Coordinates of C-alpha atoms in Angstrom, one line a residue:
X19 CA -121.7 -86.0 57.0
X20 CA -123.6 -82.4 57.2
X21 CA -121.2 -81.7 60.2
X22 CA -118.4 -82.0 57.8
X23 CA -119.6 -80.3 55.3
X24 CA -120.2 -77.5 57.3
X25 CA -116.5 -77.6 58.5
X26 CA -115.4 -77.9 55.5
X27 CA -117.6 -75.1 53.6
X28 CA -116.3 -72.7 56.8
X29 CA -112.8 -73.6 56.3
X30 CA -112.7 -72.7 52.5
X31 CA -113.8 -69.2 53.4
X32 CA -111.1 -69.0 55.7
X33 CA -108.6 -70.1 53.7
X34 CA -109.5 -67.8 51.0
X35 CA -108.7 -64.9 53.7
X36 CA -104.9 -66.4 54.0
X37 CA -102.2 -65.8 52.0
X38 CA -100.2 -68.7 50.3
X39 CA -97.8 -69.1 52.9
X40 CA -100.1 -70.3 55.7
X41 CA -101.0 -72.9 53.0
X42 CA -97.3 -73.5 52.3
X43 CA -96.4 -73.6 56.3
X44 CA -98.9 -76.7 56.8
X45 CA -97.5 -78.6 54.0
X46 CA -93.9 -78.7 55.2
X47 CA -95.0 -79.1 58.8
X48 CA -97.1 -81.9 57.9
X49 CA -94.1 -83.4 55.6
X50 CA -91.9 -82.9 58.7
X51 CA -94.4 -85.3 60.9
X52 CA -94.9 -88.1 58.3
X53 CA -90.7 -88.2 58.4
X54 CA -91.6 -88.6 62.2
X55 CA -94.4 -91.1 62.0
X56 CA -93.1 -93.7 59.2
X57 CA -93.2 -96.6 61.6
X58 CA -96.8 -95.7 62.6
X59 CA -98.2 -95.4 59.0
X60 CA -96.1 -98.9 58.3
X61 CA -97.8 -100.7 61.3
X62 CA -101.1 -99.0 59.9
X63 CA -100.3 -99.7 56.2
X64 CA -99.3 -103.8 57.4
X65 CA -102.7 -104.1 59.0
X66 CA -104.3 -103.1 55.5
X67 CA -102.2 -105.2 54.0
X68 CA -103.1 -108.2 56.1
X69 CA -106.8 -107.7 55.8
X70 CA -106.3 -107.4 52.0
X71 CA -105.1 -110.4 51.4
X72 CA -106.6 -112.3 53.8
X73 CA -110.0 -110.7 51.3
X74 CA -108.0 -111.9 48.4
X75 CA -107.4 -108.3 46.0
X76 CA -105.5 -109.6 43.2
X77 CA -102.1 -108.8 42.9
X78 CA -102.1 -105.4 41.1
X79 CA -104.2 -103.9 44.2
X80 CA -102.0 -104.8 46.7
X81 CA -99.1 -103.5 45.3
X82 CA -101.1 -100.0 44.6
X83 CA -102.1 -100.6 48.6
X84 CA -98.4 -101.5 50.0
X85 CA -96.4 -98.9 51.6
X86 CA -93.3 -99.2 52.2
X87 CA -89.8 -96.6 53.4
X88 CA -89.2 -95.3 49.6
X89 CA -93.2 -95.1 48.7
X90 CA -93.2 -93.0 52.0
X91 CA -90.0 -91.1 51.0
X92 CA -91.8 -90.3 47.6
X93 CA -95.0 -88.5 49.4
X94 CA -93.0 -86.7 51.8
X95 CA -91.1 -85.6 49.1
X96 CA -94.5 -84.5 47.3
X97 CA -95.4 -82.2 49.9
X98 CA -92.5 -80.8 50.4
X99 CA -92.5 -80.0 46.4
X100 CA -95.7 -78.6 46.1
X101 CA -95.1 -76.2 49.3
X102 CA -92.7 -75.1 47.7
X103 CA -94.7 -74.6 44.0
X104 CA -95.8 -70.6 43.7
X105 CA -99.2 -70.0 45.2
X106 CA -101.9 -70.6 42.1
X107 CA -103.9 -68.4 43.9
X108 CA -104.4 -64.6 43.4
X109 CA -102.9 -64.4 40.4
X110 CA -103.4 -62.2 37.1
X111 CA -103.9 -64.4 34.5
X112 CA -104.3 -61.3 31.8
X113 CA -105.6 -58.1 31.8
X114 CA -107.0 -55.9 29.3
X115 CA -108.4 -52.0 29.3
X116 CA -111.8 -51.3 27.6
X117 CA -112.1 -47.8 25.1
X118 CA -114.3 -46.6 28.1
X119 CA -111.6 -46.5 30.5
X120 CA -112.6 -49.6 32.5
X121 CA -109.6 -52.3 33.3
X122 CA -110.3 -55.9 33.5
X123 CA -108.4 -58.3 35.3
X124 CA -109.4 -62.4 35.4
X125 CA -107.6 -63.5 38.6
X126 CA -107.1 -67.3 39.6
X127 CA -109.4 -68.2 42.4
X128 CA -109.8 -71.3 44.2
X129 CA -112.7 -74.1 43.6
X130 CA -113.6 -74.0 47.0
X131 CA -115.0 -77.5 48.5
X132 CA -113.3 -80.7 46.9
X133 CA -115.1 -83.8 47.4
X134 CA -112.8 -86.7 46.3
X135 CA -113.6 -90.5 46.4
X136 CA -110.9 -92.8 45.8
X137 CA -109.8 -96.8 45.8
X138 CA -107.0 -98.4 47.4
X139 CA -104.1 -96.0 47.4
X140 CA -103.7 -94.6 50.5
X141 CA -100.7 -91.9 49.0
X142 CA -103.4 -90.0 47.5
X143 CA -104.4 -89.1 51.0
X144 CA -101.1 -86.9 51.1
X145 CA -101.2 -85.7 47.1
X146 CA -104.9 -84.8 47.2
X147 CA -104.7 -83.3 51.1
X148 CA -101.8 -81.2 50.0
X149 CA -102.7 -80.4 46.1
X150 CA -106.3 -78.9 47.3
X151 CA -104.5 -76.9 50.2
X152 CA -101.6 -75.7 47.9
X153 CA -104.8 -74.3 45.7
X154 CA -106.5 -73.0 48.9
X155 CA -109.1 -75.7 48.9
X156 CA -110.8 -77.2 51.4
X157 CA -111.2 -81.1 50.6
X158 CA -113.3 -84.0 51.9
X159 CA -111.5 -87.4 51.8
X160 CA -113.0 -90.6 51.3
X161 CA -110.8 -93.4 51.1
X162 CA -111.7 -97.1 49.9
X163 CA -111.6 -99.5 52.7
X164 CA -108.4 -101.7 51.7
X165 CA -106.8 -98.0 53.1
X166 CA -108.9 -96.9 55.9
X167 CA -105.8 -97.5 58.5
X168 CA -103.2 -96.6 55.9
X169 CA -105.2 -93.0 55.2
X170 CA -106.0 -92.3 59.0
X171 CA -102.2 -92.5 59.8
X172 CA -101.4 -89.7 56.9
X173 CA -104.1 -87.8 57.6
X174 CA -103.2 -87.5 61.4
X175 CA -100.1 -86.4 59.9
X176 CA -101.8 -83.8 57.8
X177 CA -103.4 -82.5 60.3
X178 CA -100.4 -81.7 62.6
X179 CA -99.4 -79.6 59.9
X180 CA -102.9 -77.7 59.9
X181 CA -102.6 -76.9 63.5
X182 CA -99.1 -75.8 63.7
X183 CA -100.3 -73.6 60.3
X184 CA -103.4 -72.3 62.6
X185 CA -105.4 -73.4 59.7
X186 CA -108.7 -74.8 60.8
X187 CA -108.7 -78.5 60.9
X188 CA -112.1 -78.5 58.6
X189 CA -109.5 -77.8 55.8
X190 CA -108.4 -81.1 55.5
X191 CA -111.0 -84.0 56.5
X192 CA -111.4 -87.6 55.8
X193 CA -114.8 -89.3 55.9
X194 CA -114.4 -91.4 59.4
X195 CA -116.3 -94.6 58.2
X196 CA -116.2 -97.1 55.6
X197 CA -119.8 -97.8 54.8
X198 CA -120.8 -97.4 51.1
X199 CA -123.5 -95.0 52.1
X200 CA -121.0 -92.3 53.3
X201 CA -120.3 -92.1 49.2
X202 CA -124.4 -91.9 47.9
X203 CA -124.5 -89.0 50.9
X204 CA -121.7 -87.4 49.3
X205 CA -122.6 -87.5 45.5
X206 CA -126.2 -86.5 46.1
X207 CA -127.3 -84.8 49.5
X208 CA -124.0 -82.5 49.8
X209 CA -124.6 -80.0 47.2
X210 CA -124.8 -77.5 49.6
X211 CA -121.4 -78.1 51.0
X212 CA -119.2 -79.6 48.0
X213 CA -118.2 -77.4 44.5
X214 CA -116.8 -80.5 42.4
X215 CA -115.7 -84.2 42.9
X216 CA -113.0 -86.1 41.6
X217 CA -113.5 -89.8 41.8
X218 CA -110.2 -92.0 41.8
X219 CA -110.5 -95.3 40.8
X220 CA -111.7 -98.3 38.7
X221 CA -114.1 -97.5 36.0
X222 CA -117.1 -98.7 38.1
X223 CA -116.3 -96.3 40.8
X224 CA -115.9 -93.4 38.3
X225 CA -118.8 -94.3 35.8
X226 CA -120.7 -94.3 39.3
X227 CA -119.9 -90.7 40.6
X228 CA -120.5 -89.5 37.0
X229 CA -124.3 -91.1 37.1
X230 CA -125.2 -90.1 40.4
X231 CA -123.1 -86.5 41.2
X232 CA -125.5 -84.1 42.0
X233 CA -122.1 -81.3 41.6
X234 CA -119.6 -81.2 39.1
X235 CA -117.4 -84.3 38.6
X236 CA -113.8 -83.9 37.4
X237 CA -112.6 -87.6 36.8
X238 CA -111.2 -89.9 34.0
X239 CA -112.3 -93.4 32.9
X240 CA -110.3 -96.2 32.0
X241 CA -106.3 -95.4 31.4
X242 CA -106.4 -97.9 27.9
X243 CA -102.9 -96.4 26.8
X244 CA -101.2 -97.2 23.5
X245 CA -97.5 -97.7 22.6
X246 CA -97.4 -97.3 18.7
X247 CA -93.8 -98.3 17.0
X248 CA -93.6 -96.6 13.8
X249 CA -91.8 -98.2 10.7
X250 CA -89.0 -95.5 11.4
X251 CA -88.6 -96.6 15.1
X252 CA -84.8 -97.4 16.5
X253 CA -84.8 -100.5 17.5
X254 CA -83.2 -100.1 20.6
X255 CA -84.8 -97.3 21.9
X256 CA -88.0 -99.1 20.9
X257 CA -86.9 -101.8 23.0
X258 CA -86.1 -99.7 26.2
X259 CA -89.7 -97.6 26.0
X260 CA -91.8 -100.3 25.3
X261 CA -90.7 -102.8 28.8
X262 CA -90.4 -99.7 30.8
X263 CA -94.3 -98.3 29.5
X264 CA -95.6 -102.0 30.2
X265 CA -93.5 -103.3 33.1
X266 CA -92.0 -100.3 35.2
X267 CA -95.7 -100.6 37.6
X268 CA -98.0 -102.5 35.6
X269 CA -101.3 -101.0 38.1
X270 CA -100.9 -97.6 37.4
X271 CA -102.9 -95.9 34.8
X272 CA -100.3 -94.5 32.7
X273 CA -98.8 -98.6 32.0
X274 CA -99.3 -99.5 28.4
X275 CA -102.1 -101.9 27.5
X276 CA -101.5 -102.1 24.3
X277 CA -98.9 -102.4 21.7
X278 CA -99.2 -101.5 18.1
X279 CA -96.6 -102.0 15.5
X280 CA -95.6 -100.3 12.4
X281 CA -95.9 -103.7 9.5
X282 CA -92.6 -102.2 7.6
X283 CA -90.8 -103.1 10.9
X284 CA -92.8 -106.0 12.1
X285 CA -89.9 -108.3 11.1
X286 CA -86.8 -106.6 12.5
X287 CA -88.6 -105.1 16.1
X288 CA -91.6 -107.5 16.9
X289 CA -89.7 -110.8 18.0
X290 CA -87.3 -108.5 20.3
X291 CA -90.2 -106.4 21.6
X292 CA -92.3 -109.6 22.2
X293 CA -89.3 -111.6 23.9
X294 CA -88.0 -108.8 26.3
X295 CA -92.3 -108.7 27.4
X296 CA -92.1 -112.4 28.0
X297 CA -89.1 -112.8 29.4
X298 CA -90.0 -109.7 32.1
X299 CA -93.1 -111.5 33.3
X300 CA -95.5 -110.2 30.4
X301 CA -98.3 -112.4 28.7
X302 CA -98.6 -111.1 25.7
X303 CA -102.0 -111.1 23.2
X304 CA -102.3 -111.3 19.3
X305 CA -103.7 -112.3 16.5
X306 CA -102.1 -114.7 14.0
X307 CA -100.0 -112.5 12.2
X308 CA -98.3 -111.5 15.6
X309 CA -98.4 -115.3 16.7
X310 CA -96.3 -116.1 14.0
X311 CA -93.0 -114.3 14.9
X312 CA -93.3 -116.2 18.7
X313 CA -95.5 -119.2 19.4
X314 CA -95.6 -118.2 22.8
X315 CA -97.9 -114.9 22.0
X316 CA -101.6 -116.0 23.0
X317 CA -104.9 -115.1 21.2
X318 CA -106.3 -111.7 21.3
X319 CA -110.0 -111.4 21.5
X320 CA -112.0 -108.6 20.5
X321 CA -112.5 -107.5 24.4
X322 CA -109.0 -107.5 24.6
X323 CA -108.4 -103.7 23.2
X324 CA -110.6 -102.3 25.6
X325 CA -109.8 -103.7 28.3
X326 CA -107.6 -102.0 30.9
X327 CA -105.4 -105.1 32.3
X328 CA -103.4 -102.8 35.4
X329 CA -101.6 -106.0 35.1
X330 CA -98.7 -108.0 33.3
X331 CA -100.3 -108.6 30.1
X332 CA -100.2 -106.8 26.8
X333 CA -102.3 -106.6 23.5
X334 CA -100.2 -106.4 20.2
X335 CA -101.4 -105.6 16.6
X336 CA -99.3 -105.2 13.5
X337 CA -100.6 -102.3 12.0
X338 CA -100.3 -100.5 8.2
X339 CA -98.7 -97.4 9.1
X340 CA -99.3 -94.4 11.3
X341 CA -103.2 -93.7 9.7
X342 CA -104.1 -96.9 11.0
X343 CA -102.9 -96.9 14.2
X344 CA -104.4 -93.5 14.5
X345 CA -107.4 -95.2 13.7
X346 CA -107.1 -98.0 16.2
X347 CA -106.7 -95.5 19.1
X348 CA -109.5 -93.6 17.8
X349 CA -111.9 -96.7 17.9
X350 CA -110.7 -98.1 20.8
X351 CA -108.6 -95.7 23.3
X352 CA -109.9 -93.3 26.6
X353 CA -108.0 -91.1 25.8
X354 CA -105.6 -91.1 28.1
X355 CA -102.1 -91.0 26.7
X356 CA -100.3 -92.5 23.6
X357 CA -96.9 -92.2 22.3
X358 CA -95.8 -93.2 19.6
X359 CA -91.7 -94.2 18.6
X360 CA -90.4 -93.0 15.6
X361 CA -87.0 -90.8 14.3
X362 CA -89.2 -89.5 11.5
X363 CA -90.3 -86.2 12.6
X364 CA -93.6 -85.3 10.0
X365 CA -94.8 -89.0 11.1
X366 CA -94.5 -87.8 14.8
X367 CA -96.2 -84.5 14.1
X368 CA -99.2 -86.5 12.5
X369 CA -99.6 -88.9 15.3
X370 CA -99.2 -85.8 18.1
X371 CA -101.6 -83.7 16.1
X372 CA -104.6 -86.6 15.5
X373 CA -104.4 -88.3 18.5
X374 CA -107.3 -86.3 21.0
X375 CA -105.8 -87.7 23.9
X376 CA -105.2 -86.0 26.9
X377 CA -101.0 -86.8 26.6
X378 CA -99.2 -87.5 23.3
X379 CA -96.1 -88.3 24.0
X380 CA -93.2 -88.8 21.5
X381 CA -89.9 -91.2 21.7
X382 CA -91.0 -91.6 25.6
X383 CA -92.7 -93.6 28.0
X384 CA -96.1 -93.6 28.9
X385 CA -95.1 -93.8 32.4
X386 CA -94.4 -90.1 32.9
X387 CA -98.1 -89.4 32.6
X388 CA -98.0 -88.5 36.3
X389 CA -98.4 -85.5 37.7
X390 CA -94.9 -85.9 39.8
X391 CA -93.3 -86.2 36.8
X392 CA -94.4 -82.9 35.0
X393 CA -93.5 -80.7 37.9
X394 CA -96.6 -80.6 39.4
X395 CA -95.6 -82.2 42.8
X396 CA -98.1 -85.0 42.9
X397 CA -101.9 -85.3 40.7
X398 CA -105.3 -85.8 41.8
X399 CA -105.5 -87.9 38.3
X400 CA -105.4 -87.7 35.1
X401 CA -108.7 -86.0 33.5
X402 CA -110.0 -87.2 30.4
X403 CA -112.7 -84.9 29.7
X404 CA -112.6 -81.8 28.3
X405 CA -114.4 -79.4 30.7
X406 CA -111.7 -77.4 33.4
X407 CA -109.1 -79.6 32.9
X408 CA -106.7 -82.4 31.2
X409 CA -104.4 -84.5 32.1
X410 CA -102.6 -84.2 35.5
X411 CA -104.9 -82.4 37.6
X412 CA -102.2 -80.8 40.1
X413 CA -103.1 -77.7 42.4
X414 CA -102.9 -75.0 39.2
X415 CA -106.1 -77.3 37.9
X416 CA -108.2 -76.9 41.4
X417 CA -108.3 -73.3 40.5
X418 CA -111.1 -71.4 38.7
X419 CA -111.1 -67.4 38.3
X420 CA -113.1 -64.4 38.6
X421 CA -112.9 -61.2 36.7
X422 CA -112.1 -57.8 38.5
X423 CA -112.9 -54.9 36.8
X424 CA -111.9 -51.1 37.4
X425 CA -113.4 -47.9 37.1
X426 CA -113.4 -44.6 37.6
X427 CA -116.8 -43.6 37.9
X428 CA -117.9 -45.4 34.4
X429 CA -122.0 -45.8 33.7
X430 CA -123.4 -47.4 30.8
X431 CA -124.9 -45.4 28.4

């Protein structure tokens, strides 16, 4: 592990030497071999799969596992977008001259060494290899074991696009071993080596490299996301956001996990909102006021609204207006994202303005909390605290800065 981080720690001063379009020549080069290698990383990807199942991971892991020609379309794609992004590195984020003559600059800089521990999904071997690069990063990967086969065959790819970039091969490295240790050696005997860590993952995982990180730690805990429908809400529309936040991919953070609904519309939007749930697949949760309007709605319990289902089941609550909604999320979100569905504009601002969430989202779904989806190429993940960064963490977010100042001969008195 201290030969890595040696490699690693080397290649971030070299890639702080190079300009942006070294970083930029590995990406597409890299993008241009996985295109060559999809077979390989499906043979790779079906032998995680069969030991995965054979271990018995629960449905939403195995689809956040499975790879298949349009999951590896979508990462090729992602590289070949964020090669293409300008280089968030070296830039001027302001300047300002000081009545003694002096000029100050703060220019973007990058982080350095990323450690980053994640579960499962073996595309955040491309997004995180490519987001860190695309900030001049070096990164050390460490990949759950459902992906270990998965990961190795896209980061042999990444690593073609290293060499033909004549960037050292440090720059990109993925921890060669699936022992648990490997992670405790990482967190707290690597300090040395590694600037910050970003854990991706289950809350266990993440409440674990917060505990035990002897560096910084730029992560995000549980993605309990609300869908509020406001009294004001067009029914329709209502109906198309609310399947789509719950149903598109019910195992990605961004999925709705729970549903709250504006009382002055309870009788006109909750049966249809409940059916179209139950009739994609949905369970859906309530108490007796929303078991009412469907007998097929089951119980809620109090554990219910905190719990994080990445699965096809839904909490709903009829709720007095938008105060109390904004109260619900308060008590019980992550602060993750909300959105809430309403044509009545002051009601929106309220909601948008209250809700301390790291995306407020209004009339859409909270599916396009993604990183992809705001033009960032790909995300590490979505950042919940409130330190460096919030919500998709893409390569502008693995930058820091330094000031530069500028004299011309200046002492202080």
């Amino acid at each position: 592990m201290d030969e890595i981080g040696r490699r690693a720690r080397e290649a971030a001063a070299h890639l702080a030497n190079r300009d942006g379009k070294a970083m930029e020549s590995a990406l597409y080069c890299a993008a241009a071999s996985m295109r060559a290698n999809v077979d390989l990383i499906l043979k790779a990807n079906a032998k995680d799969m069969a030991a995965a199942q054979a271990a018995g991971l629960p449905a939403s892991m195995l689809d956040r596992l499975k790879l298949d020609d349009a999951r590896i379309a979508a990462m090729v794609r992602s590289l070949d977008e964020i090669a293409a992004m300008p280089n968030p590195v070296g830039q001027v984020l302001t300047g300002w001259d000081r009545p003694n003559g002096l000029h100050i600059e703060r220019i973007s800089v990058p982080l350095g060494v990323i450690g980053i521990i994640y579960e499962s999904r073996p595309n955040v071997t491309a997004d995180a290899a490519a987001l860190c690069l695309r900030a001049g990063n070096a990164v050390i990967l460490r990949g759950g074991s459902e992906s270990y086969y998965s990961s190795r065959a896209i980061h042999d790819c990444i690593v073609e696009g290293l060499n033909a970039a004549k960037i050292p091969e440090g720059a990109v490295q993925r921890v060669p071993t699936i022992d648990r240790a490997a992670v405790g050696y990482m967190l707290g005997n690597m300090t040395q080596y590694i600037d910050v860590i970003v854990p991706r993952g289950g809350r266990s995982l993440t409440e674990r490299v917060t505990r035990d990180a002897r560096v910084p730690v730029m992560g995000h805990l549980d993605g309990l996301v609300h869908v509020y429908v406001d009294g004001k809400a067009d029914l329709e529309m209502a109906r198309r956001i609310v399947i789509n936040a719950k149903m598109r991919r019910t195992g990605i953070c961004g999925a709705a996990e729970t549903l709250l609904i504006d009382r002055r519309c309870a009788a006109t939007h909750l049966p249809a909102l409940v059916a179209d749930l139950i009739g994609a697949g949905c369970e859906v949760r309530g108490a007796e006021d929303v078991q009412a309007f469907d007998p097929r709605v089951k119980p809620v319990a109090e554990a219910d609204w905190t719990t994080e289902y990445l699965d096809a089941i839904i909490s709903v609550r009829i709720v007095d207006g938008v105060d109390e909604a904004i109260a619900h999320i308060r008590r019980y979100g992550s602060q993750h994202t909300e959105s809430i569905i309403t044509d009545d504009t002051p009601t929106a601002e309220r909601f948008l303005s209250q809700i301390d969430s790291a995306i407020v989202m209004h009339n859409a779904s909270t599916q396009f909390a993604d990183g992809g989806e705001f033009g960032f190429g790909a995300e590490i993940g979505i950042a919940t605290g409130k330190f460096h960064a919030r919500g998709p963490v893409g390569a502008e977010q693995l930058t820091s800065f330094k000031y530069r100042v500028h004299g011309t001969g200046q002492t202080r008195p």
